[in-house]
DNA sequence: GCGATCAGCGGCACG
DNA sequence: CGTGCCGTTGATCGC
């Protein structure tokens, strides 16, 4: 078990030489910045990355209990009974600070990590929109794609298209259950474009599911919902089908 | 430097006895579940918590590059040249899997962490709403609080109040710059309550800032904006002032 | 359990 | 830089 002094040396040396530092020990944590927080004594895992990322993890839960992003400056101060680590982020607007007071350190190590790889993700909303863009007939015959990721004043339209009657069709794609937020988003776009272009405009929400409230609001706003079935395959995703679910409900 | 076999033993033993396991080494990562991802060879930090949380960190950035939440089952398999860790989450709906293939392990340790403390946060939106609730006169003379966190069909109203003319006042509080989403949210509540209660209803957005687009939409919808100045102090937050910013803009 | 929302959201991409 | 929005969002709270 390293002494506090040894732990301090590990952290200092790691930060100086661009290494990852990993500490485990008993500590208190205090944060002050955009909000403030206190965490009383307990055993935690501390990770300090070469880019300044500073993470305090408890022994449960995914999210770090306290954290600081890249660009943080870490300083160490040794006392008789405490090792105090201070992570300070002094960006133009936001001033933030974490203070970790270690009373005992069970492990302190540092590592030079070599890693140039970047994560590749499949099945993002953008990818689904790209696929759908090329298969608009799944929604409706004669639907013609105009533009993907079309920037309007109040956001970004996933897919802009035109139907057989030359009406504008705004399509919002969601990769998971669509809620009220998805509907308000779509409604905003339809509102903006129907005014600006002075042209009949339809709005279509495509998602694997929709919450009952969202569907109600959708119908109330005169918008449409299509159930989007997709499968994640390895180098890419694949659209399995697209079904208008609204009429079925209205049949009752 | 531990052998792959020793690393396997550490992970197995940690998982069996409710310890935190920390591995550092050269590996590939593959994920498949709600989405899919691939990460080619490189040095990474792996954290496995007793509750099943599984985190793969690169040497930069705050977020784990691959992860799995609490409840994940971890299994290990040793090969001549590889140590394969599989984290599988088989919850009712979502089936997810991460596979980490280690080629070399630089460090493998485990720790029994004792920690019963819970984080206390100051300056949350809820806290600001509580404070504001007790000082509604800051917004306007004669404003009377009716209810905090009032549940309506389409969400939760931060503060419900009544003005001197007996109009309903719906107040939405934001702890940071309010955008379009905050306005649509408020608009939804106002819409719902003005219909349900058949009563004149006002909507007020209180936030430290508001984006230009959001302010425009707010005015267009007949809603009001108050600039909320607050300070985070240690055991709590404090409201410093509240100013109607709309009229000033309209003066131009 | 689902639904809606908050979060010190983080991160990205476009203006 | 701000604005908007996606995210394997996660975490929380109310129904």
mmCIF file of C-alpha atoms in Angstrom, chain A:
data_model
loop_
_atom_site.group_PDB
_atom_site.id
_atom_site.type_symbol
_atom_site.label_atom_id
_atom_site.label_comp_id
_atom_site.label_asym_id
_atom_site.label_seq_id
_atom_site.Cartn_x
_atom_site.Cartn_y
_atom_site.Cartn_z
ATOM 1 C CA UNK A 1 0.000 0.000 0.000
ATOM 2 C CA UNK A 2 1.618 3.253 -1.089
ATOM 3 C CA UNK A 3 2.110 6.151 1.283
ATOM 4 C CA UNK A 4 0.384 9.433 0.565
ATOM 5 C CA UNK A 5 3.744 10.791 -0.472
ATOM 6 C CA UNK A 6 4.284 8.024 -2.992
ATOM 7 C CA UNK A 7 0.787 8.549 -4.335
ATOM 8 C CA UNK A 8 1.490 12.243 -4.782
ATOM 9 C CA UNK A 9 4.649 11.448 -6.699
ATOM 10 C CA UNK A 10 2.755 9.080 -9.005
ATOM 11 C CA UNK A 11 0.125 11.696 -9.810
ATOM 12 C CA UNK A 12 2.650 14.471 -10.338
ATOM 13 C CA UNK A 13 4.858 12.364 -12.535
ATOM 14 C CA UNK A 14 1.919 11.055 -14.550
ATOM 15 C CA UNK A 15 0.590 14.497 -15.242
ATOM 16 C CA UNK A 16 4.036 15.792 -16.212
ATOM 17 C CA UNK A 17 4.783 12.955 -18.587
ATOM 18 C CA UNK A 18 1.374 12.516 -20.192
ATOM 19 C CA UNK A 19 0.423 9.291 -18.480
ATOM 20 C CA UNK A 20 -2.870 8.006 -17.200
ATOM 21 C CA UNK A 21 -3.012 7.949 -13.397
ATOM 22 C CA UNK A 22 -5.225 5.566 -11.437
ATOM 23 C CA UNK A 23 -5.715 5.959 -7.695
ATOM 24 C CA UNK A 24 -7.812 3.954 -5.312
ATOM 25 C CA UNK A 25 -8.332 5.121 -1.781
ATOM 26 C CA UNK A 26 -10.427 6.569 0.990
ATOM 27 C CA UNK A 27 -11.359 10.187 0.345
ATOM 28 C CA UNK A 28 -13.793 13.076 0.567
ATOM 29 C CA UNK A 29 -14.858 15.010 -2.510
ATOM 30 C CA UNK A 30 -16.082 18.571 -2.923
ATOM 31 C CA UNK A 31 -17.145 20.248 -6.141
ATOM 32 C CA UNK A 32 -17.985 23.820 -6.971
ATOM 33 C CA UNK A 33 -18.750 25.260 -10.363
ATOM 34 C CA UNK A 34 -21.935 25.193 -12.412
ATOM 35 C CA UNK A 35 -23.431 23.556 -9.346
ATOM 36 C CA UNK A 36 -21.871 22.397 -6.095
ATOM 37 C CA UNK A 37 -21.639 19.066 -4.358
ATOM 38 C CA UNK A 38 -20.269 17.285 -1.349
ATOM 39 C CA UNK A 39 -19.408 13.639 -0.934
ATOM 40 C CA UNK A 40 -18.306 12.459 2.478
ATOM 41 C CA UNK A 41 -15.683 9.881 3.283
ATOM 42 C CA UNK A 42 -15.536 6.593 1.425
ATOM 43 C CA UNK A 43 -13.483 4.397 -0.879
ATOM 44 C CA UNK A 44 -13.311 5.519 -4.500
ATOM 45 C CA UNK A 45 -11.522 5.075 -7.772
ATOM 46 C CA UNK A 46 -9.903 8.139 -9.262
ATOM 47 C CA UNK A 47 -8.818 8.359 -12.896
ATOM 48 C CA UNK A 48 -6.793 11.219 -14.299
ATOM 49 C CA UNK A 49 -6.189 11.206 -18.035
ATOM 50 C CA UNK A 50 -3.365 12.948 -19.875
ATOM 51 C CA UNK A 51 -5.831 15.397 -21.445
ATOM 52 C CA UNK A 52 -6.944 16.581 -18.018
ATOM 53 C CA UNK A 53 -10.050 14.451 -17.707
ATOM 54 C CA UNK A 54 -10.654 13.837 -14.013
ATOM 55 C CA UNK A 55 -13.072 11.126 -12.883
ATOM 56 C CA UNK A 56 -14.179 10.047 -9.414
ATOM 57 C CA UNK A 57 -16.033 6.738 -9.387
ATOM 58 C CA UNK A 58 -17.914 5.094 -6.577
ATOM 59 C CA UNK A 59 -18.203 1.317 -6.509
ATOM 60 C CA UNK A 60 -21.580 1.410 -8.198
ATOM 61 C CA UNK A 61 -23.298 3.114 -11.093
ATOM 62 C CA UNK A 62 -22.125 3.983 -14.539
ATOM 63 C CA UNK A 63 -21.667 7.701 -14.211
ATOM 64 C CA UNK A 64 -18.694 9.225 -12.426
ATOM 65 C CA UNK A 65 -19.908 10.775 -9.192
ATOM 66 C CA UNK A 66 -17.700 13.813 -9.736
ATOM 67 C CA UNK A 67 -15.812 14.726 -12.843
ATOM 68 C CA UNK A 68 -14.052 17.361 -14.827
ATOM 69 C CA UNK A 69 -13.548 17.413 -18.574
ATOM 70 C CA UNK A 70 -10.450 17.683 -20.740
ATOM 71 C CA UNK A 71 -8.342 20.770 -20.143
ATOM 72 C CA UNK A 72 -8.396 20.505 -16.394
ATOM 73 C CA UNK A 73 -5.276 21.393 -14.412
ATOM 74 C CA UNK A 74 -4.477 19.034 -11.569
ATOM 75 C CA UNK A 75 -2.402 20.032 -8.582
ATOM 76 C CA UNK A 76 -1.403 18.031 -5.532
ATOM 77 C CA UNK A 77 -0.721 19.087 -1.998
ATOM 78 C CA UNK A 78 0.576 16.859 0.749
ATOM 79 C CA UNK A 79 -0.242 17.281 4.377
ATOM 80 C CA UNK A 80 0.617 15.150 7.394
ATOM 81 C CA UNK A 81 -2.589 13.231 7.171
ATOM 82 C CA UNK A 82 -4.042 14.135 3.775
ATOM 83 C CA UNK A 83 -3.225 14.148 0.109
ATOM 84 C CA UNK A 84 -5.292 16.864 -1.520
ATOM 85 C CA UNK A 85 -5.860 16.765 -5.273
ATOM 86 C CA UNK A 86 -7.311 19.840 -6.886
ATOM 87 C CA UNK A 87 -8.715 19.753 -10.410
ATOM 88 C CA UNK A 88 -9.365 23.214 -11.725
ATOM 89 C CA UNK A 89 -10.923 24.166 -15.001
ATOM 90 C CA UNK A 90 -10.571 27.818 -15.848
ATOM 91 C CA UNK A 91 -12.248 28.133 -19.202
ATOM 92 C CA UNK A 92 -13.395 31.609 -20.199
ATOM 93 C CA UNK A 93 -16.937 31.309 -18.909
ATOM 94 C CA UNK A 94 -17.098 28.452 -16.487
ATOM 95 C CA UNK A 95 -14.789 28.216 -13.507
ATOM 96 C CA UNK A 96 -14.947 24.821 -11.873
ATOM 97 C CA UNK A 97 -13.074 23.032 -9.187
ATOM 98 C CA UNK A 98 -12.964 19.602 -7.629
ATOM 99 C CA UNK A 99 -11.113 18.885 -4.456
ATOM 100 C CA UNK A 100 -10.380 15.319 -3.432
ATOM 101 C CA UNK A 101 -8.943 14.746 0.007
ATOM 102 C CA UNK A 102 -7.325 11.333 0.346
ATOM 103 C CA UNK A 103 -6.769 9.939 3.815
ATOM 104 C CA UNK A 104 -5.458 6.613 2.646
ATOM 105 C CA UNK A 105 -4.383 5.351 -0.763
ATOM 106 C CA UNK A 106 -4.645 1.647 -1.546
ATOM 107 C CA UNK A 107 -3.107 1.851 -4.983
ATOM 108 C CA UNK A 108 -1.490 4.502 -7.162
ATOM 109 C CA UNK A 109 -0.287 3.641 -10.621
ATOM 110 C CA UNK A 110 0.350 5.372 -13.886
ATOM 111 C CA UNK A 111 0.431 4.125 -17.462
ATOM 112 C CA UNK A 112 1.562 5.457 -20.793
ATOM 113 C CA UNK A 113 -1.288 4.443 -23.064
ATOM 114 C CA UNK A 114 -0.808 4.274 -26.789
ATOM 115 C CA UNK A 115 -4.084 4.412 -28.646
ATOM 116 C CA UNK A 116 -4.781 5.990 -32.018
ATOM 117 C CA UNK A 117 -7.996 4.143 -32.768
ATOM 118 C CA UNK A 118 -11.349 5.742 -33.085
ATOM 119 C CA UNK A 119 -14.662 4.137 -32.322
ATOM 120 C CA UNK A 120 -16.885 3.295 -35.262
ATOM 121 C CA UNK A 121 -20.588 3.195 -34.453
ATOM 122 C CA UNK A 122 -23.366 1.635 -36.501
ATOM 123 C CA UNK A 123 -27.051 2.318 -36.174
ATOM 124 C CA UNK A 124 -26.978 6.014 -35.401
ATOM 125 C CA UNK A 125 -29.938 8.176 -36.238
ATOM 126 C CA UNK A 126 -27.951 9.780 -39.004
ATOM 127 C CA UNK A 127 -27.234 6.406 -40.571
ATOM 128 C CA UNK A 128 -30.880 5.412 -40.376
ATOM 129 C CA UNK A 129 -31.837 8.673 -42.026
ATOM 130 C CA UNK A 130 -29.318 8.042 -44.801
ATOM 131 C CA UNK A 131 -30.779 4.612 -45.447
ATOM 132 C CA UNK A 132 -34.340 5.869 -45.323
ATOM 133 C CA UNK A 133 -33.433 8.671 -47.691
ATOM 134 C CA UNK A 134 -32.681 6.073 -50.347
ATOM 135 C CA UNK A 135 -35.867 4.156 -49.711
ATOM 136 C CA UNK A 136 -38.540 6.774 -49.357
ATOM 137 C CA UNK A 137 -40.949 4.592 -51.317
ATOM 138 C CA UNK A 138 -41.175 2.515 -48.131
ATOM 139 C CA UNK A 139 -43.156 5.398 -46.739
ATOM 140 C CA UNK A 140 -45.170 6.212 -49.794
ATOM 141 C CA UNK A 141 -45.045 5.833 -53.542
ATOM 142 C CA UNK A 142 -43.680 8.831 -55.396
ATOM 143 C CA UNK A 143 -41.960 10.413 -52.438
ATOM 144 C CA UNK A 144 -38.842 12.160 -53.728
ATOM 145 C CA UNK A 145 -35.875 13.067 -51.510
ATOM 146 C CA UNK A 146 -34.781 16.684 -51.614
ATOM 147 C CA UNK A 147 -32.191 17.070 -48.895
ATOM 148 C CA UNK A 148 -30.751 15.378 -45.817
ATOM 149 C CA UNK A 149 -29.756 17.317 -42.711
ATOM 150 C CA UNK A 150 -31.358 20.496 -43.945
ATOM 151 C CA UNK A 151 -30.570 23.393 -41.672
ATOM 152 C CA UNK A 152 -33.436 25.696 -40.911
ATOM 153 C CA UNK A 153 -33.568 28.568 -38.495
ATOM 154 C CA UNK A 154 -34.938 26.515 -35.666
ATOM 155 C CA UNK A 155 -32.981 23.313 -36.048
ATOM 156 C CA UNK A 156 -32.031 20.591 -38.475
ATOM 157 C CA UNK A 157 -34.520 18.644 -40.560
ATOM 158 C CA UNK A 158 -33.505 15.005 -40.909
ATOM 159 C CA UNK A 159 -35.039 14.482 -44.328
ATOM 160 C CA UNK A 160 -36.787 16.921 -46.611
ATOM 161 C CA UNK A 161 -38.847 15.416 -49.424
ATOM 162 C CA UNK A 162 -41.689 16.072 -51.826
ATOM 163 C CA UNK A 163 -44.768 13.972 -52.458
ATOM 164 C CA UNK A 164 -46.723 13.315 -55.647
ATOM 165 C CA UNK A 165 -48.852 16.395 -55.091
ATOM 166 C CA UNK A 166 -45.742 18.534 -54.760
ATOM 167 C CA UNK A 167 -46.258 19.036 -51.067
ATOM 168 C CA UNK A 168 -43.185 19.446 -48.874
ATOM 169 C CA UNK A 169 -42.654 16.457 -46.600
ATOM 170 C CA UNK A 170 -40.583 16.843 -43.460
ATOM 171 C CA UNK A 171 -39.383 13.579 -41.962
ATOM 172 C CA UNK A 172 -38.006 13.270 -38.459
ATOM 173 C CA UNK A 173 -36.213 10.028 -37.667
ATOM 174 C CA UNK A 174 -35.725 8.647 -34.170
ATOM 175 C CA UNK A 175 -33.708 5.579 -33.333
ATOM 176 C CA UNK A 176 -35.774 4.805 -30.256
ATOM 177 C CA UNK A 177 -39.241 5.393 -28.847
ATOM 178 C CA UNK A 178 -40.374 8.863 -29.787
ATOM 179 C CA UNK A 179 -41.824 11.047 -27.060
ATOM 180 C CA UNK A 180 -43.351 14.493 -26.816
ATOM 181 C CA UNK A 181 -40.032 16.143 -27.531
ATOM 182 C CA UNK A 182 -39.773 14.435 -30.917
ATOM 183 C CA UNK A 183 -43.255 15.625 -31.845
ATOM 184 C CA UNK A 184 -42.640 19.227 -30.784
ATOM 185 C CA UNK A 185 -39.419 19.180 -32.747
ATOM 186 C CA UNK A 186 -41.191 18.018 -35.887
ATOM 187 C CA UNK A 187 -44.054 20.440 -35.303
ATOM 188 C CA UNK A 188 -41.568 23.319 -35.128
ATOM 189 C CA UNK A 189 -40.044 22.443 -38.468
ATOM 190 C CA UNK A 190 -43.426 22.040 -40.146
ATOM 191 C CA UNK A 191 -44.538 25.333 -38.669
ATOM 192 C CA UNK A 192 -41.476 27.167 -39.881
ATOM 193 C CA UNK A 193 -41.423 25.747 -43.383
ATOM 194 C CA UNK A 194 -45.138 25.966 -44.054
ATOM 195 C CA UNK A 195 -44.904 29.673 -43.313
ATOM 196 C CA UNK A 196 -41.661 30.358 -45.087
ATOM 197 C CA UNK A 197 -42.307 28.416 -48.241
ATOM 198 C CA UNK A 198 -45.988 29.251 -48.294
ATOM 199 C CA UNK A 199 -46.653 25.754 -49.464
ATOM 200 C CA UNK A 200 -48.560 22.779 -48.160
ATOM 201 C CA UNK A 201 -46.337 20.890 -45.785
ATOM 202 C CA UNK A 202 -46.597 17.461 -44.194
ATOM 203 C CA UNK A 203 -44.693 16.171 -41.188
ATOM 204 C CA UNK A 204 -43.824 12.527 -40.688
ATOM 205 C CA UNK A 205 -42.296 10.963 -37.603
ATOM 206 C CA UNK A 206 -40.424 7.690 -38.156
ATOM 207 C CA UNK A 207 -39.481 5.748 -35.040
ATOM 208 C CA UNK A 208 -39.562 2.183 -33.750
ATOM 209 C CA UNK A 209 -42.199 3.196 -31.209
ATOM 210 C CA UNK A 210 -44.143 6.238 -30.094
ATOM 211 C CA UNK A 211 -45.564 6.991 -26.678
ATOM 212 C CA UNK A 212 -49.358 7.310 -26.438
ATOM 213 C CA UNK A 213 -49.190 10.982 -25.495
ATOM 214 C CA UNK A 214 -46.866 11.730 -28.362
ATOM 215 C CA UNK A 215 -49.155 9.955 -30.817
ATOM 216 C CA UNK A 216 -52.117 11.912 -29.525
ATOM 217 C CA UNK A 217 -50.275 15.197 -29.974
ATOM 218 C CA UNK A 218 -49.112 14.100 -33.392
ATOM 219 C CA UNK A 219 -52.659 13.478 -34.560
ATOM 220 C CA UNK A 220 -53.817 16.693 -32.980
ATOM 221 C CA UNK A 221 -51.206 18.589 -34.970
ATOM 222 C CA UNK A 222 -52.099 16.794 -38.180
ATOM 223 C CA UNK A 223 -48.805 14.953 -38.371
ATOM 224 C CA UNK A 224 -48.161 11.339 -39.334
ATOM 225 C CA UNK A 225 -46.413 8.422 -37.690
ATOM 226 C CA UNK A 226 -44.621 5.520 -39.338
ATOM 227 C CA UNK A 227 -43.270 2.612 -37.355
ATOM 228 C CA UNK A 228 -39.655 2.116 -38.361
ATOM 229 C CA UNK A 229 -38.303 -1.399 -38.000
ATOM 230 C CA UNK A 230 -34.576 -1.692 -38.296
ATOM 231 C CA UNK A 231 -31.850 -4.124 -37.452
ATOM 232 C CA UNK A 232 -28.284 -3.417 -36.530
ATOM 233 C CA UNK A 233 -26.003 -5.485 -38.702
ATOM 234 C CA UNK A 234 -22.308 -5.453 -38.563
ATOM 235 C CA UNK A 235 -20.834 -3.000 -40.836
ATOM 236 C CA UNK A 236 -24.106 -1.110 -40.997
ATOM 237 C CA UNK A 237 -27.776 -0.976 -40.084
ATOM 238 C CA UNK A 238 -30.651 -2.194 -42.219
ATOM 239 C CA UNK A 239 -34.218 -1.007 -42.515
ATOM 240 C CA UNK A 240 -36.609 -3.923 -42.272
ATOM 241 C CA UNK A 241 -39.890 -2.189 -42.847
ATOM 242 C CA UNK A 242 -42.008 0.877 -42.400
ATOM 243 C CA UNK A 243 -45.673 0.875 -41.534
ATOM 244 C CA UNK A 244 -48.199 3.583 -41.072
ATOM 245 C CA UNK A 245 -49.614 2.901 -37.641
ATOM 246 C CA UNK A 246 -52.055 5.724 -37.387
ATOM 247 C CA UNK A 247 -54.894 4.438 -39.511
ATOM 248 C CA UNK A 248 -54.952 1.199 -37.588
ATOM 249 C CA UNK A 249 -55.611 3.080 -34.416
ATOM 250 C CA UNK A 250 -58.195 5.219 -36.025
ATOM 251 C CA UNK A 251 -60.102 2.161 -37.188
ATOM 252 C CA UNK A 252 -61.365 1.574 -33.689
#
